[in-house]
Amino acid sequence: MAKEKFEEIIDQICQKDQRYCRETYSFVREGLDYTLKTLKKQNGSNARRHVTGQELLIGLREYALKEFGPMTKTVLNEWGIRSCEDFGEVVFNLVDSGILGKTEHDSRNDFKNGYNFDEAFVHPFRPKEPLPLLNSPAPEKKRSPRAIRRKKNSKKQPAD
C-alpha cells in the first residue's frame, strides 16, 4: 500500500477513534513487519503467512523493547496503549479500514490477557540486585583470622 494512502486511512481512523494517536498505527504496522521477518527466520521459510494475535503480541513486545528500551511503557502509554487489549483495538481498526486482513478465527479476544505491561516492558530493565544508596556507609570488609590475631597481638605489647 502506498504511504500516502496509508496516511489518509490513518487520518480517517483517528477521526473516528481518538483513543490512539497516529504513531500507534505506524508502530503496529512496523511491528507486524518485524514479527513476519522474525517468524520467517525461525521457520526458514520465505512464504508469507497469517500471524495470530498471540504471535503479534510477542512480536510487538520484542519490537517495542528494541525500539524504545527502558522508555517502552512510557511511549506506549503516551500513545494510549496500556494493555494488550489496546493493541487488539488498533489491529482491528486497521482490519476494519482494509489495511490488514483477518481470518474467520481472528477476534479482539485474541489480545486479551496477553501479558502484564510492567512485567513485559519495565521488569527487563530493573537491576538484578538493589543498588547501594549514595550516602549509605560502605559495607564492612571481612578480615581474615590472621589479620584479627595480628591486631589483638599488637594491643598486648607494653608501651616503652
PDB file of C-alpha atoms in Angstrom:
ATOM      1  CA  MET A   1       0.000   0.000   0.000  1.00  0.00           C
ATOM      2  CA  ALA A   2       1.277   3.446  -0.884  1.00  0.00           C
ATOM      3  CA  LYS A   3       2.413   5.557   2.056  1.00  0.00           C
ATOM      4  CA  GLU A   4       0.052   8.405   1.110  1.00  0.00           C
ATOM      5  CA  LYS A   5      -2.936   6.053   1.061  1.00  0.00           C
ATOM      6  CA  PHE A   6      -1.910   4.571   4.417  1.00  0.00           C
ATOM      7  CA  GLU A   7      -1.616   8.075   5.913  1.00  0.00           C
ATOM      8  CA  GLU A   8      -5.070   9.043   4.617  1.00  0.00           C
ATOM      9  CA  ILE A   9      -6.650   5.940   6.104  1.00  0.00           C
ATOM     10  CA  ILE A  10      -4.904   6.543   9.443  1.00  0.00           C
ATOM     11  CA  ASP A  11      -6.293  10.101   9.439  1.00  0.00           C
ATOM     12  CA  GLN A  12      -9.792   8.676   8.971  1.00  0.00           C
ATOM     13  CA  ILE A  13      -9.292   6.100  11.721  1.00  0.00           C
ATOM     14  CA  CYS A  14      -8.009   8.751  14.148  1.00  0.00           C
ATOM     15  CA  GLN A  15     -11.049  10.929  13.446  1.00  0.00           C
ATOM     16  CA  LYS A  16     -13.398   8.034  14.296  1.00  0.00           C
ATOM     17  CA  ASP A  17     -11.415   6.611  17.236  1.00  0.00           C
ATOM     18  CA  GLN A  18      -9.438   9.194  19.167  1.00  0.00           C
ATOM     19  CA  ARG A  19      -8.126   6.781  21.815  1.00  0.00           C
ATOM     20  CA  TYR A  20      -4.883   6.185  19.904  1.00  0.00           C
ATOM     21  CA  CYS A  21      -2.576   8.586  18.113  1.00  0.00           C
ATOM     22  CA  ARG A  22      -1.190   8.274  14.585  1.00  0.00           C
ATOM     23  CA  GLU A  23       2.173   6.895  15.756  1.00  0.00           C
ATOM     24  CA  THR A  24       0.386   3.935  17.302  1.00  0.00           C
ATOM     25  CA  TYR A  25      -0.867   2.730  13.930  1.00  0.00           C
ATOM     26  CA  SER A  26       2.502   3.117  12.245  1.00  0.00           C
ATOM     27  CA  PHE A  27       4.150   1.302  15.149  1.00  0.00           C
ATOM     28  CA  VAL A  28       1.711  -1.642  14.938  1.00  0.00           C
ATOM     29  CA  ARG A  29       2.254  -1.864  11.171  1.00  0.00           C
ATOM     30  CA  GLU A  30       6.038  -1.850  11.640  1.00  0.00           C
ATOM     31  CA  GLY A  31       5.674  -4.348  14.496  1.00  0.00           C
ATOM     32  CA  LEU A  32       3.737  -6.664  12.206  1.00  0.00           C
ATOM     33  CA  ASP A  33       6.532  -6.481   9.608  1.00  0.00           C
ATOM     34  CA  TYR A  34       9.083  -7.198  12.347  1.00  0.00           C
ATOM     35  CA  THR A  35       7.024 -10.187  13.524  1.00  0.00           C
ATOM     36  CA  LEU A  36       6.753 -11.591   9.993  1.00  0.00           C
ATOM     37  CA  LYS A  37      10.529 -11.310   9.496  1.00  0.00           C
ATOM     38  CA  THR A  38      11.182 -12.979  12.843  1.00  0.00           C
ATOM     39  CA  LEU A  39       8.814 -15.849  12.070  1.00  0.00           C
ATOM     40  CA  LYS A  40      10.426 -16.325   8.637  1.00  0.00           C
ATOM     41  CA  LYS A  41      13.863 -16.611  10.267  1.00  0.00           C
ATOM     42  CA  GLN A  42      12.568 -19.104  12.824  1.00  0.00           C
ATOM     43  CA  ASN A  43      10.788 -21.259  10.260  1.00  0.00           C
ATOM     44  CA  GLY A  44      13.348 -20.859   7.482  1.00  0.00           C
ATOM     45  CA  SER A  45      10.562 -20.134   5.016  1.00  0.00           C
ATOM     46  CA  ASN A  46      10.046 -17.156   2.731  1.00  0.00           C
ATOM     47  CA  ALA A  47       6.322 -17.818   2.318  1.00  0.00           C
ATOM     48  CA  ARG A  48       4.094 -15.040   3.616  1.00  0.00           C
ATOM     49  CA  ARG A  49       1.669 -16.348   6.190  1.00  0.00           C
ATOM     50  CA  HIS A  50      -1.008 -15.218   8.594  1.00  0.00           C
ATOM     51  CA  VAL A  51       0.136 -14.010  12.022  1.00  0.00           C
ATOM     52  CA  THR A  52      -2.021 -14.894  15.017  1.00  0.00           C
ATOM     53  CA  GLY A  53      -2.894 -12.363  17.693  1.00  0.00           C
ATOM     54  CA  GLN A  54      -0.599 -14.090  20.199  1.00  0.00           C
ATOM     55  CA  GLU A  55       2.307 -14.128  17.726  1.00  0.00           C
ATOM     56  CA  LEU A  56       1.749 -10.452  17.006  1.00  0.00           C
ATOM     57  CA  LEU A  57       1.727  -9.600  20.717  1.00  0.00           C
ATOM     58  CA  ILE A  58       5.089 -11.326  21.141  1.00  0.00           C
ATOM     59  CA  GLY A  59       6.471  -9.542  18.093  1.00  0.00           C
ATOM     60  CA  LEU A  60       5.147  -6.156  19.212  1.00  0.00           C
ATOM     61  CA  ARG A  61       6.768  -6.644  22.620  1.00  0.00           C
ATOM     62  CA  GLU A  62      10.151  -7.536  21.101  1.00  0.00           C
ATOM     63  CA  TYR A  63       9.966  -4.716  18.578  1.00  0.00           C
ATOM     64  CA  ALA A  64       8.951  -2.148  21.210  1.00  0.00           C
ATOM     65  CA  LEU A  65      11.790  -3.159  23.545  1.00  0.00           C
ATOM     66  CA  LYS A  66      14.239  -2.974  20.646  1.00  0.00           C
ATOM     67  CA  GLU A  67      12.998   0.456  19.534  1.00  0.00           C
ATOM     68  CA  PHE A  68      12.376   2.196  22.867  1.00  0.00           C
ATOM     69  CA  GLY A  69      14.343   0.263  25.503  1.00  0.00           C
ATOM     70  CA  PRO A  70      13.567   1.355  29.075  1.00  0.00           C
ATOM     71  CA  MET A  71      11.155   4.022  27.774  1.00  0.00           C
ATOM     72  CA  THR A  72       8.867   1.454  26.113  1.00  0.00           C
ATOM     73  CA  LYS A  73       6.000   1.528  28.593  1.00  0.00           C
ATOM     74  CA  THR A  74       6.110   5.329  28.792  1.00  0.00           C
ATOM     75  CA  VAL A  75       5.973   5.704  24.995  1.00  0.00           C
ATOM     76  CA  LEU A  76       3.148   3.182  24.589  1.00  0.00           C
ATOM     77  CA  ASN A  77       1.146   4.773  27.419  1.00  0.00           C
ATOM     78  CA  GLU A  78       1.598   8.192  25.798  1.00  0.00           C
ATOM     79  CA  TRP A  79       0.116   6.737  22.617  1.00  0.00           C
ATOM     80  CA  GLY A  80      -2.890   5.310  24.510  1.00  0.00           C
ATOM     81  CA  ILE A  81      -1.600   1.722  24.673  1.00  0.00           C
ATOM     82  CA  ARG A  82      -1.911   0.450  28.237  1.00  0.00           C
ATOM     83  CA  SER A  83      -2.707  -3.213  27.702  1.00  0.00           C
ATOM     84  CA  CYS A  84      -2.639  -5.970  25.107  1.00  0.00           C
ATOM     85  CA  GLU A  85      -6.329  -5.310  24.520  1.00  0.00           C
ATOM     86  CA  ASP A  86      -5.374  -1.851  23.234  1.00  0.00           C
ATOM     87  CA  PHE A  87      -3.096  -3.496  20.667  1.00  0.00           C
ATOM     88  CA  GLY A  88      -6.097  -5.573  19.617  1.00  0.00           C
ATOM     89  CA  GLU A  89      -8.244  -2.463  19.195  1.00  0.00           C
ATOM     90  CA  VAL A  90      -5.603  -0.854  16.989  1.00  0.00           C
ATOM     91  CA  VAL A  91      -5.229  -4.034  14.915  1.00  0.00           C
ATOM     92  CA  PHE A  92      -8.982  -4.307  14.392  1.00  0.00           C
ATOM     93  CA  ASN A  93      -9.241  -0.619  13.479  1.00  0.00           C
ATOM     94  CA  LEU A  94      -6.678  -1.435  10.764  1.00  0.00           C
ATOM     95  CA  VAL A  95      -8.654  -4.556   9.775  1.00  0.00           C
ATOM     96  CA  ASP A  96     -11.943  -2.617   9.619  1.00  0.00           C
ATOM     97  CA  SER A  97     -10.300   0.003   7.396  1.00  0.00           C
ATOM     98  CA  GLY A  98      -8.958  -2.633   4.995  1.00  0.00           C
ATOM     99  CA  ILE A  99      -5.266  -2.139   5.752  1.00  0.00           C
ATOM    100  CA  LEU A 100      -4.936  -5.531   7.443  1.00  0.00           C
ATOM    101  CA  GLY A 101      -6.736  -8.771   6.752  1.00  0.00           C
ATOM    102  CA  LYS A 102      -8.089 -11.363   9.156  1.00  0.00           C
ATOM    103  CA  THR A 103      -9.292 -14.940   9.144  1.00  0.00           C
ATOM    104  CA  GLU A 104     -12.618 -16.177  10.474  1.00  0.00           C
ATOM    105  CA  HIS A 105     -10.797 -17.313  13.632  1.00  0.00           C
ATOM    106  CA  ASP A 106      -9.320 -13.882  14.460  1.00  0.00           C
ATOM    107  CA  SER A 107     -11.004 -11.708  17.072  1.00  0.00           C
ATOM    108  CA  ARG A 108     -10.311  -8.976  19.577  1.00  0.00           C
ATOM    109  CA  ASN A 109     -10.337 -11.684  22.252  1.00  0.00           C
ATOM    110  CA  ASP A 110      -7.014 -12.947  20.857  1.00  0.00           C
ATOM    111  CA  PHE A 111      -5.410  -9.928  22.516  1.00  0.00           C
ATOM    112  CA  LYS A 112      -6.961 -10.348  25.972  1.00  0.00           C
ATOM    113  CA  ASN A 113      -4.689 -11.224  28.882  1.00  0.00           C
ATOM    114  CA  GLY A 114      -1.596 -11.345  26.673  1.00  0.00           C
ATOM    115  CA  TYR A 115       0.955 -10.037  29.184  1.00  0.00           C
ATOM    116  CA  ASN A 116       1.272  -7.587  32.019  1.00  0.00           C
ATOM    117  CA  PHE A 117       2.847  -4.356  30.765  1.00  0.00           C
ATOM    118  CA  ASP A 118       5.030  -3.882  33.856  1.00  0.00           C
ATOM    119  CA  GLU A 119       6.433  -7.396  33.558  1.00  0.00           C
ATOM    120  CA  ALA A 120       6.862  -7.094  29.781  1.00  0.00           C
ATOM    121  CA  PHE A 121       8.274  -3.584  29.492  1.00  0.00           C
ATOM    122  CA  VAL A 122       9.632  -2.483  32.895  1.00  0.00           C
ATOM    123  CA  HIS A 123      10.955  -5.658  34.520  1.00  0.00           C
ATOM    124  CA  PRO A 124      13.636  -6.369  31.859  1.00  0.00           C
ATOM    125  CA  PHE A 125      15.364  -3.121  32.829  1.00  0.00           C
ATOM    126  CA  ARG A 126      15.272  -3.468  36.621  1.00  0.00           C
ATOM    127  CA  PRO A 127      18.615  -4.094  38.319  1.00  0.00           C
ATOM    128  CA  LYS A 128      19.227  -7.693  39.365  1.00  0.00           C
ATOM    129  CA  GLU A 129      20.061  -6.615  42.919  1.00  0.00           C
ATOM    130  CA  PRO A 130      19.423  -3.381  44.785  1.00  0.00           C
ATOM    131  CA  LEU A 131      21.935  -0.635  44.167  1.00  0.00           C
ATOM    132  CA  PRO A 132      23.587   0.904  47.260  1.00  0.00           C
ATOM    133  CA  LEU A 133      22.461   4.377  48.237  1.00  0.00           C
ATOM    134  CA  LEU A 134      24.980   7.157  47.689  1.00  0.00           C
ATOM    135  CA  ASN A 135      25.117   8.235  51.346  1.00  0.00           C
ATOM    136  CA  SER A 136      24.965   4.780  52.882  1.00  0.00           C
ATOM    137  CA  PRO A 137      28.054   3.558  54.731  1.00  0.00           C
ATOM    138  CA  ALA A 138      30.359   1.269  52.829  1.00  0.00           C
ATOM    139  CA  PRO A 139      29.916  -2.380  53.723  1.00  0.00           C
ATOM    140  CA  GLU A 140      32.407  -3.574  56.308  1.00  0.00           C
ATOM    141  CA  LYS A 141      35.267  -5.550  54.869  1.00  0.00           C
ATOM    142  CA  LYS A 142      35.690  -9.059  56.154  1.00  0.00           C
ATOM    143  CA  ARG A 143      39.031  -9.553  57.821  1.00  0.00           C
ATOM    144  CA  SER A 144      40.931 -12.762  57.777  1.00  0.00           C
ATOM    145  CA  PRO A 145      41.507 -14.601  61.077  1.00  0.00           C
ATOM    146  CA  ARG A 146      45.230 -13.879  60.682  1.00  0.00           C
ATOM    147  CA  ALA A 147      44.607 -10.104  60.476  1.00  0.00           C
ATOM    148  CA  ILE A 148      42.404 -10.285  63.572  1.00  0.00           C
ATOM    149  CA  ARG A 149      45.165 -12.128  65.525  1.00  0.00           C
ATOM    150  CA  ARG A 150      47.772  -9.534  64.454  1.00  0.00           C
ATOM    151  CA  LYS A 151      45.565  -6.708  65.671  1.00  0.00           C
ATOM    152  CA  LYS A 152      44.990  -8.427  69.034  1.00  0.00           C
ATOM    153  CA  ASN A 153      48.709  -9.129  69.461  1.00  0.00           C
ATOM    154  CA  SER A 154      49.642  -5.527  68.689  1.00  0.00           C
ATOM    155  CA  LYS A 155      47.397  -4.361  71.551  1.00  0.00           C
ATOM    156  CA  LYS A 156      49.062  -6.703  74.088  1.00  0.00           C
ATOM    157  CA  GLN A 157      52.581  -5.308  73.688  1.00  0.00           C
ATOM    158  CA  PRO A 158      53.564  -2.914  76.506  1.00  0.00           C
ATOM    159  CA  ALA A 159      54.492   0.634  75.630  1.00  0.00           C
ATOM    160  CA  ASP A 160      58.140   1.659  76.241  1.00  0.00           C
TER     161      ASP A 160
END
